[in-house]
XYZ file of C-alpha atoms in Angstrom:
491
model
C -2.380 -4.065 21.960
C -5.935 -4.028 20.594
C -4.846 -1.743 17.737
C -1.961 -4.093 16.921
C -4.244 -7.133 16.831
C -6.865 -5.363 14.688
C -4.234 -4.324 12.162
C -2.613 -7.772 12.250
C -5.919 -9.518 11.578
C -6.737 -7.155 8.693
C -3.270 -7.681 7.222
C -3.499 -11.491 7.451
C -7.029 -11.529 6.038
C -6.086 -9.315 3.075
C -2.860 -11.196 2.310
C -4.579 -14.575 2.628
C -7.282 -13.525 0.162
C -4.812 -12.061 -2.341
C -2.353 -14.956 -2.207
C -5.129 -17.556 -2.421
C -6.656 -15.927 -5.509
C -3.227 -15.306 -7.074
C -2.314 -18.977 -6.853
C -5.832 -19.905 -7.974
C -5.107 -17.967 -11.177
C -2.123 -20.234 -11.910
C -4.116 -23.289 -10.821
C -7.104 -22.513 -13.072
C -5.062 -22.134 -16.261
C -3.001 -25.223 -15.382
C -6.156 -27.321 -14.984
C -7.617 -25.776 -18.145
C -4.632 -27.015 -20.154
C -4.570 -30.395 -18.333
C -1.341 -29.741 -16.463
C -0.928 -31.671 -13.235
C -0.827 -29.569 -10.048
C 0.692 -31.582 -7.224
C 0.268 -29.079 -4.345
C -1.788 -25.968 -3.697
C -0.781 -24.154 -0.490
C -1.789 -20.996 1.293
C 1.317 -19.850 3.207
C 4.591 -21.758 3.284
C 5.007 -25.012 5.154
C 8.568 -25.751 6.292
C 8.615 -28.811 8.592
C 4.869 -29.104 9.157
C 1.486 -28.169 7.676
C -2.208 -28.986 7.559
C -3.230 -30.716 4.331
C -5.864 -32.735 2.559
C -3.868 -35.455 0.831
C -5.887 -35.556 -2.384
C -8.580 -33.488 -3.987
C -11.414 -36.048 -3.769
C -13.631 -33.599 -1.886
C -12.927 -30.864 -4.452
C -13.837 -33.200 -7.332
C -17.073 -34.201 -5.661
C -17.960 -30.596 -4.871
C -17.537 -29.452 -8.469
C -18.400 -32.744 -10.187
C -14.918 -33.113 -11.659
C -13.642 -36.398 -13.060
C -10.532 -38.035 -11.533
C -7.212 -37.254 -13.182
C -5.331 -40.334 -14.365
C -1.861 -40.585 -15.824
C 0.010 -43.540 -17.357
C 2.083 -45.436 -14.827
C 4.364 -48.471 -15.017
C 3.389 -51.607 -16.955
C 2.357 -54.803 -15.194
C 3.878 -58.281 -15.703
C 1.684 -58.876 -18.773
C 2.832 -55.647 -20.404
C -0.422 -53.794 -19.803
C -0.116 -50.111 -19.008
C -1.522 -49.246 -15.584
C -3.409 -46.052 -14.745
C -2.655 -44.081 -11.611
C -5.007 -41.564 -9.993
C -3.238 -38.273 -9.397
C -4.766 -35.521 -7.272
C -3.745 -32.188 -5.832
C -2.666 -31.825 -2.222
C -4.351 -28.789 -0.686
C -2.602 -27.409 2.369
C -2.280 -24.601 4.864
C 1.223 -23.669 5.963
C 2.195 -21.816 9.118
C 4.514 -19.155 7.654
C 2.363 -16.301 6.230
C 4.843 -15.052 3.648
C 2.890 -16.069 0.575
C 1.777 -19.343 -0.947
C 2.515 -21.610 -3.876
C 1.013 -23.790 -6.566
C 3.384 -26.674 -7.427
C 2.956 -27.375 -11.143
C 4.389 -30.625 -12.459
C 7.251 -30.224 -14.916
C 8.091 -26.641 -13.998
C 11.253 -25.178 -12.507
C 10.138 -22.898 -9.681
C 10.547 -22.171 -5.969
C 9.199 -25.644 -5.029
C 12.585 -27.007 -6.175
C 11.133 -30.137 -7.760
C 13.524 -32.389 -9.670
C 12.659 -32.963 -13.309
C 13.210 -36.400 -14.794
C 14.685 -36.888 -18.258
C 11.455 -38.538 -19.385
C 8.702 -36.065 -20.235
C 4.952 -36.621 -19.868
C 1.972 -34.969 -21.590
C 0.577 -33.649 -18.280
C 3.741 -31.671 -17.510
C 4.100 -27.903 -17.818
C 7.255 -28.176 -19.923
C 5.526 -30.219 -22.653
C 2.756 -27.688 -23.289
C 2.840 -25.099 -26.112
C 4.559 -21.879 -25.134
C 1.335 -19.829 -25.326
C -0.322 -22.139 -22.791
C 2.665 -21.905 -20.458
C 2.558 -18.122 -20.800
C -1.112 -18.000 -19.771
C -0.427 -20.283 -16.801
C 2.350 -17.956 -15.638
C 0.404 -14.707 -15.983
C -2.741 -16.231 -14.454
C -1.911 -15.038 -10.930
C -1.057 -11.491 -11.968
C -4.163 -11.312 -14.142
C -6.404 -12.392 -11.256
C -4.843 -9.870 -8.848
C -5.205 -7.009 -11.293
C -8.805 -7.843 -12.197
C -9.606 -8.366 -8.507
C -8.328 -4.878 -7.672
C -10.448 -3.313 -10.404
C -13.496 -5.266 -9.228
C -12.992 -4.237 -5.585
C -12.615 -0.575 -6.565
C -15.792 -0.837 -8.656
C -17.737 -2.404 -5.768
C -16.436 0.254 -3.361
C -17.798 2.943 -5.685
C -21.065 1.049 -6.090
C -21.606 0.525 -2.344
C -20.109 3.665 -0.791
C -19.807 6.028 -3.724
C -16.863 8.390 -4.061
C -16.766 10.824 -1.127
C -14.118 13.529 -1.044
C -13.507 17.220 -0.355
C -12.598 19.106 -3.557
C -9.318 20.947 -3.088
C -10.723 24.129 -4.617
C -13.392 24.129 -1.871
C -10.758 24.323 0.877
C -11.276 28.049 1.220
C -8.946 28.479 4.189
C -6.127 27.528 1.854
C -2.973 25.559 2.431
C 0.050 25.694 4.683
C 3.422 25.381 2.915
C 6.932 24.575 4.079
C 10.112 26.512 3.266
C 10.836 24.597 0.042
C 7.322 25.217 -1.275
C 7.599 28.916 -0.464
C 10.829 29.058 -2.460
C 8.748 28.209 -5.542
C 6.387 31.102 -4.821
C 3.636 29.487 -2.727
C 2.267 31.444 0.238
C 0.325 30.281 3.276
C -3.389 30.604 2.598
C -3.167 29.951 -1.153
C -6.210 28.025 -2.426
C -4.992 25.443 -4.932
C -7.006 24.870 -8.108
C -4.951 22.642 -10.415
C -2.126 22.362 -12.914
C -1.892 22.337 -16.702
C -3.051 18.702 -16.480
C -6.388 19.673 -14.917
C -8.061 20.465 -11.594
C -6.969 18.872 -8.350
C -9.614 16.434 -7.152
C -8.831 15.817 -3.487
C -5.915 16.257 -1.114
C -3.936 13.043 -1.596
C -0.644 11.727 -2.934
C -1.950 12.483 -6.430
C -1.909 16.206 -5.592
C 1.760 15.953 -4.589
C 2.518 13.994 -7.760
C 0.768 16.556 -9.973
C 2.636 19.454 -8.350
C 5.978 17.643 -8.663
C 5.459 17.222 -12.432
C 3.729 20.560 -13.075
C 5.114 23.481 -15.051
C 2.171 25.634 -13.972
C -0.005 25.656 -10.860
C -3.213 27.654 -10.752
C -4.356 29.072 -7.406
C -6.360 31.796 -5.707
C -4.480 34.293 -3.537
C -6.233 37.133 -1.708
C -9.362 36.519 -3.768
C -7.588 36.717 -7.132
C -6.763 33.841 -9.459
C -3.135 33.571 -10.513
C -0.560 31.021 -11.654
C 2.909 29.987 -10.516
C 5.603 28.619 -12.803
C 7.245 25.420 -11.557
C 10.241 23.444 -12.907
C 8.254 20.251 -13.591
C 10.711 17.941 -11.830
C 10.373 18.557 -8.086
C 11.467 15.471 -6.145
C 8.220 13.744 -5.138
C 9.824 11.562 -2.472
C 11.365 14.630 -0.868
C 7.985 16.374 -0.895
C 6.306 13.431 0.832
C 9.033 12.901 3.435
C 9.545 16.574 4.319
C 8.766 17.612 7.883
C 6.857 19.884 7.924
C 5.080 18.716 4.780
C 5.527 20.466 1.444
C 1.816 21.323 1.484
C -1.091 20.509 3.800
C -4.558 21.927 4.393
C -4.458 24.935 6.706
C -6.321 24.157 9.941
C -7.221 27.078 12.245
C -5.695 26.935 15.728
C -9.151 27.037 17.279
C -10.056 24.739 20.169
C -12.953 22.401 19.373
C -12.935 20.241 22.506
C -10.822 19.670 25.617
C -10.008 16.385 27.326
C -10.517 16.118 31.067
C -7.499 15.968 33.391
C -5.084 17.380 30.831
C -2.914 20.538 30.732
C -5.516 22.157 28.453
C -8.237 21.549 31.038
C -5.971 22.713 33.871
C -5.406 26.148 32.277
C -9.078 26.520 31.371
C -9.010 26.241 27.592
C -12.505 26.245 26.125
C -14.229 25.534 22.840
C -13.765 28.522 20.522
C -10.461 29.725 22.024
C -7.751 30.533 19.469
C -4.027 30.080 20.047
C -2.155 33.166 18.855
C 1.375 32.383 19.995
C 3.497 29.882 21.882
C 6.660 30.968 23.697
C 6.543 34.290 21.846
C 6.374 32.734 18.379
C 3.251 33.712 16.372
C 0.848 30.917 15.496
C -1.323 31.452 12.414
C -2.782 27.942 12.320
C -2.865 24.616 14.108
C -0.272 23.479 11.564
C 2.145 26.115 12.892
C 1.323 25.170 16.498
C 2.175 21.524 15.693
C 5.443 22.615 14.069
C 6.407 24.575 17.187
C 5.654 21.530 19.375
C 7.785 19.407 17.046
C 10.695 21.799 17.576
C 10.238 21.486 21.330
C 10.288 17.710 20.904
C 13.723 17.956 19.263
C 14.982 20.004 22.205
C 13.441 17.567 24.683
C 15.191 14.654 23.001
C 18.614 16.056 23.906
C 17.687 17.213 27.438
C 20.111 15.685 29.933
C 18.416 16.359 33.277
C 14.875 16.410 34.608
C 15.216 20.152 35.148
C 16.072 20.614 31.479
C 13.043 18.519 30.497
C 10.751 20.559 32.755
C 11.994 23.810 31.189
C 11.060 22.495 27.741
C 7.623 21.424 28.973
C 6.900 24.866 30.478
C 5.292 26.953 27.728
C 3.548 30.302 27.504
C 0.464 30.572 25.320
C -1.324 33.653 24.055
C -5.031 32.826 23.750
C -7.670 34.893 21.952
C -11.133 34.615 23.498
C -12.726 37.495 21.590
C -14.839 37.305 18.448
C -12.356 39.529 16.619
C -10.041 37.995 14.063
C -6.649 37.535 15.780
C -3.685 39.460 14.423
C -0.402 38.899 16.224
C 1.552 41.185 13.900
C -0.413 44.268 15.003
C -0.245 43.506 18.709
C -2.552 41.525 20.945
C -6.234 42.273 20.325
C -8.748 42.799 23.065
C -9.903 39.683 24.831
C -6.541 37.886 24.874
C -4.959 36.001 27.762
C -1.361 35.019 28.369
C -1.300 31.626 30.079
C 1.524 29.437 31.366
C 1.063 25.722 30.853
C 3.005 22.553 31.604
C 2.838 20.021 28.801
C 2.737 16.279 29.402
C 5.933 14.249 29.131
C 5.158 13.564 25.467
C 4.404 17.301 24.935
C 0.642 16.982 24.632
C -1.850 19.699 25.574
C -4.994 17.609 25.567
C -7.245 19.502 23.185
C -8.670 18.830 19.734
C -9.272 21.069 16.749
C -11.766 20.494 13.957
C -10.831 17.942 11.338
C -10.823 18.759 7.639
C -14.051 16.756 7.260
C -15.671 18.929 9.956
C -14.467 22.193 8.417
C -15.534 21.482 4.826
C -18.586 19.768 3.367
C -17.637 16.523 1.581
C -18.964 15.785 -1.908
C -20.324 12.304 -2.694
C -20.737 10.897 -6.198
C -23.095 7.904 -6.358
C -22.644 5.100 -8.896
C -25.075 2.509 -10.199
C -23.796 -1.039 -10.659
C -23.004 -0.712 -14.363
C -21.625 2.815 -13.879
C -19.298 1.583 -11.151
C -17.497 -0.909 -13.421
C -15.823 1.567 -15.833
C -15.316 3.997 -12.920
C -13.564 1.256 -10.936
C -11.356 0.373 -13.910
C -10.378 4.033 -14.335
C -9.675 4.430 -10.619
C -7.584 1.260 -10.449
C -5.638 2.172 -13.580
C -4.794 5.582 -12.105
C -3.589 3.902 -8.911
C -1.366 1.536 -10.916
C -0.010 4.368 -13.087
C 0.880 6.416 -10.026
C 2.587 3.460 -8.353
C 4.605 2.609 -11.474
C 5.583 6.256 -11.890
C 6.872 6.407 -8.322
C 9.016 3.264 -8.699
C 11.900 5.342 -10.044
C 12.477 6.708 -6.546
C 13.203 3.216 -5.193
C 16.621 3.320 -6.865
C 17.674 6.440 -4.950
C 19.218 6.373 -1.454
C 16.138 7.977 0.077
C 13.941 5.570 -1.836
C 15.822 2.552 -0.484
C 15.358 3.910 3.036
C 11.644 4.370 2.413
C 11.152 0.668 1.624
C 8.921 -0.986 4.194
C 8.254 -4.581 5.169
C 5.367 -6.312 6.880
C 5.259 -3.745 9.682
C 4.860 -0.863 7.240
C 2.185 -2.675 5.250
C 0.309 -3.589 8.428
C 0.400 0.002 9.666
C -1.418 1.128 6.509
C -4.558 -0.582 7.760
C -6.827 1.497 10.037
C -6.554 1.056 13.851
C -10.293 0.308 14.015
C -12.255 -2.101 11.855
C -13.579 -0.242 8.838
C -14.772 -2.278 5.860
C -14.437 0.653 3.457
C -10.775 1.223 4.347
C -10.078 -2.510 4.535
C -11.324 -3.153 0.998
C -9.609 -0.049 -0.354
C -6.309 -1.186 1.172
C -6.842 -4.742 -0.074
C -7.401 -3.475 -3.628
C -4.230 -1.384 -3.405
C -2.204 -4.379 -2.170
C -3.675 -6.486 -4.978
C -2.378 -3.998 -7.547
C 1.041 -3.934 -5.857
C 1.145 -7.738 -5.801
C 0.252 -7.876 -9.502
C 2.875 -5.298 -10.475
C 5.668 -6.716 -8.305
C 5.036 -10.257 -9.565
C 5.247 -9.238 -13.214
C 8.687 -7.660 -12.769
C 11.240 -9.585 -14.896
C 13.060 -11.085 -11.920
C 13.701 -14.862 -11.895
C 11.639 -16.591 -9.163
C 8.794 -14.142 -9.850
C 6.095 -14.723 -12.452
C 7.631 -11.963 -14.545
C 10.931 -13.848 -14.695
C 9.202 -16.914 -16.145
C 7.296 -14.687 -18.569
C 10.589 -13.134 -19.700
C 12.059 -16.545 -20.538
C 8.854 -17.620 -22.273
C 8.861 -14.487 -24.423
C 12.520 -15.237 -25.254
C 11.458 -18.738 -26.299
C 8.641 -17.382 -28.470
C 11.041 -15.034 -30.259
C 14.053 -17.352 -30.675
C 12.144 -20.660 -30.880
C 14.594 -22.043 -28.311
C 14.103 -22.917 -24.665
C 16.677 -21.850 -22.075
C 18.364 -24.926 -20.635
C 17.091 -26.430 -17.380
C 20.460 -25.749 -15.761
C 20.255 -22.080 -16.711
C 16.695 -21.857 -15.395
C 17.684 -23.439 -12.076
C 20.582 -21.020 -11.621
C 18.419 -18.051 -12.583
C 15.823 -19.214 -10.045
C 18.438 -19.233 -7.281
C 19.677 -15.763 -8.252
C 16.149 -14.380 -8.355
C 15.269 -15.972 -5.026
C 18.411 -14.453 -3.510
C 17.401 -10.992 -4.776
C 13.928 -11.379 -3.262
C 15.316 -12.485 0.097
C 17.726 -9.532 0.088
C 14.904 -7.071 -0.665
C 12.711 -8.624 2.020
C 15.493 -8.409 4.611
C 16.229 -4.786 3.658
C 12.561 -3.759 3.828
C 11.948 -5.386 7.215
C 15.267 -4.087 8.565
C 14.068 -0.578 7.669
C 10.938 -1.275 9.719
C 13.047 -2.301 12.712
C 15.327 0.748 12.403
C 12.304 3.048 12.186
C 10.790 1.380 15.251
C 14.060 1.882 17.149
C 14.167 5.540 16.056
C 17.271 5.331 13.851
C 15.434 6.288 10.634
C-alpha cells in the first residue's frame, strides 16, 4: 500500500505540474495578445470545484491593470465598461486541465454569439491564434529540456558503458539466430558506440546492419537485417539481450528456503533440476518455466512437486564447468521453494559488478547537453510510434496505471524529475498530433487558414471537435482497459 501511495503521489505531482504549465503556455500568449480568458482550471470540474471567482488577487500580486470590455449602453446612450476577470479553479477529476479562451471552439463547449468582439480569440490575426495554440506544447517541450539540463547540472550523467560490461550479455533464441552468443561483449553499430544498456541499445540493434562485439577476446562484427521488430525485442521473454549476471550468491535472507539449505555468500548455482545454469539470467529463466507449470497445477500435490527442486552448488574457488562434469567442492541440495517460487537470496546488481562512469556538467555546459538529451528522447519516442498501429502495439498501450508504475516505488528526486521530463515530452508530442480536440488539431486548421486565406466554418469546427474528442475517449478507454486486463493476468 505504501508503494502504491508513493507512486500515486509522484504521478499526481508530475501531472499537476505539467498540466498547469501547459495551460499557462496558452494563458500567457492569450494575455499577451489581449484575448479574454474566462477560466483557468487545473483538473476537470464536473458538478463541483474550488475556485476564485475573479483574478483580483493575481492582478494585485503582479501589478496588472483590470481588464475592461465594452458592455451595453445606458439610458442616455453612453457605453458602459464591464470588468472582466479570469476564474481560477481546481477541479476534482485529475485527467488534465483547461484554459477557456473567449471566442474559441474547444472542449469547454462555449457558445459563440454572432456578434464578434476585439477581445475574442476568433478576431485575432491567424499568427497570434497560432502562437496561442502552440503555447502549451512549447512550454512542455522547453520544460523537458530545462529539467534534463538541471538533472545533468545537479547529478551529472552516471552510467555503465556497455563496452565495460566484460562478462558480456545473455541472449534469447531469436538473438542467437542472428549470430549472437552468450558472453558477447557489445561495442556498437555502424551508427557509433553503445553508451549504456537502455532502450536506445535495443533501438540501435533493431536498425543496425552491422554490430561490433568482442567474442573470446577477439573483436568481430555481425551482419544484421536492419529491420528487426523493436517491439518484439522489448516484449520478448526472456529478453532479446540483457547483461549477463553470474549465478553467485551475494546475500541470503533469513527464514527463507535459501537459508534453510545453507546457501552462503560466494556459492555458485551450477544447475537446477538437472538443467545447467551458466548465469543468474538462466536460473531466472528456469524458475519462469516452473512458474508456467505451477500455473496449470490442479492439486496441492502437483504444486508441491513443482516447488521441490534440486540444485547443484559450487563452493570451490574453481571456475564451474557443468559440461565437463561436476568439479570438486560441489553439493547437490534439495530445496522447497516458496509458493511464489522464491529462494530468498540476492545476487550482485549490475551497479555492484561494474564501476559506473560519471560525467559532470557546469551550469552553462548542462544547457546544450540537456537539449541534446531531450531531443534524443523525443526522436526515439517519435520513431517508436509506428509500432502503435500494429496489433502488438495496440496491446502495449497503457493508461494511468502504466504511467504510475513507471515512477520508482521509493521517493527519489532524480528519478522523479527524469520521469517528469519524459512525460513532459510525451505530453508535448501527443498534443501536437493533428487530431481535433488536441492543440495539433487547432494548429492544422490554422495552417489551412493561412494557406487558403479561408476559415473553416464554425459548424465544421464543432463537428470536428466532437469527432476528435470521441477519438481521445476511445484511446483512453483502450489504454486503461489494457491496464485492467494486464492486472487481471489476461495480457
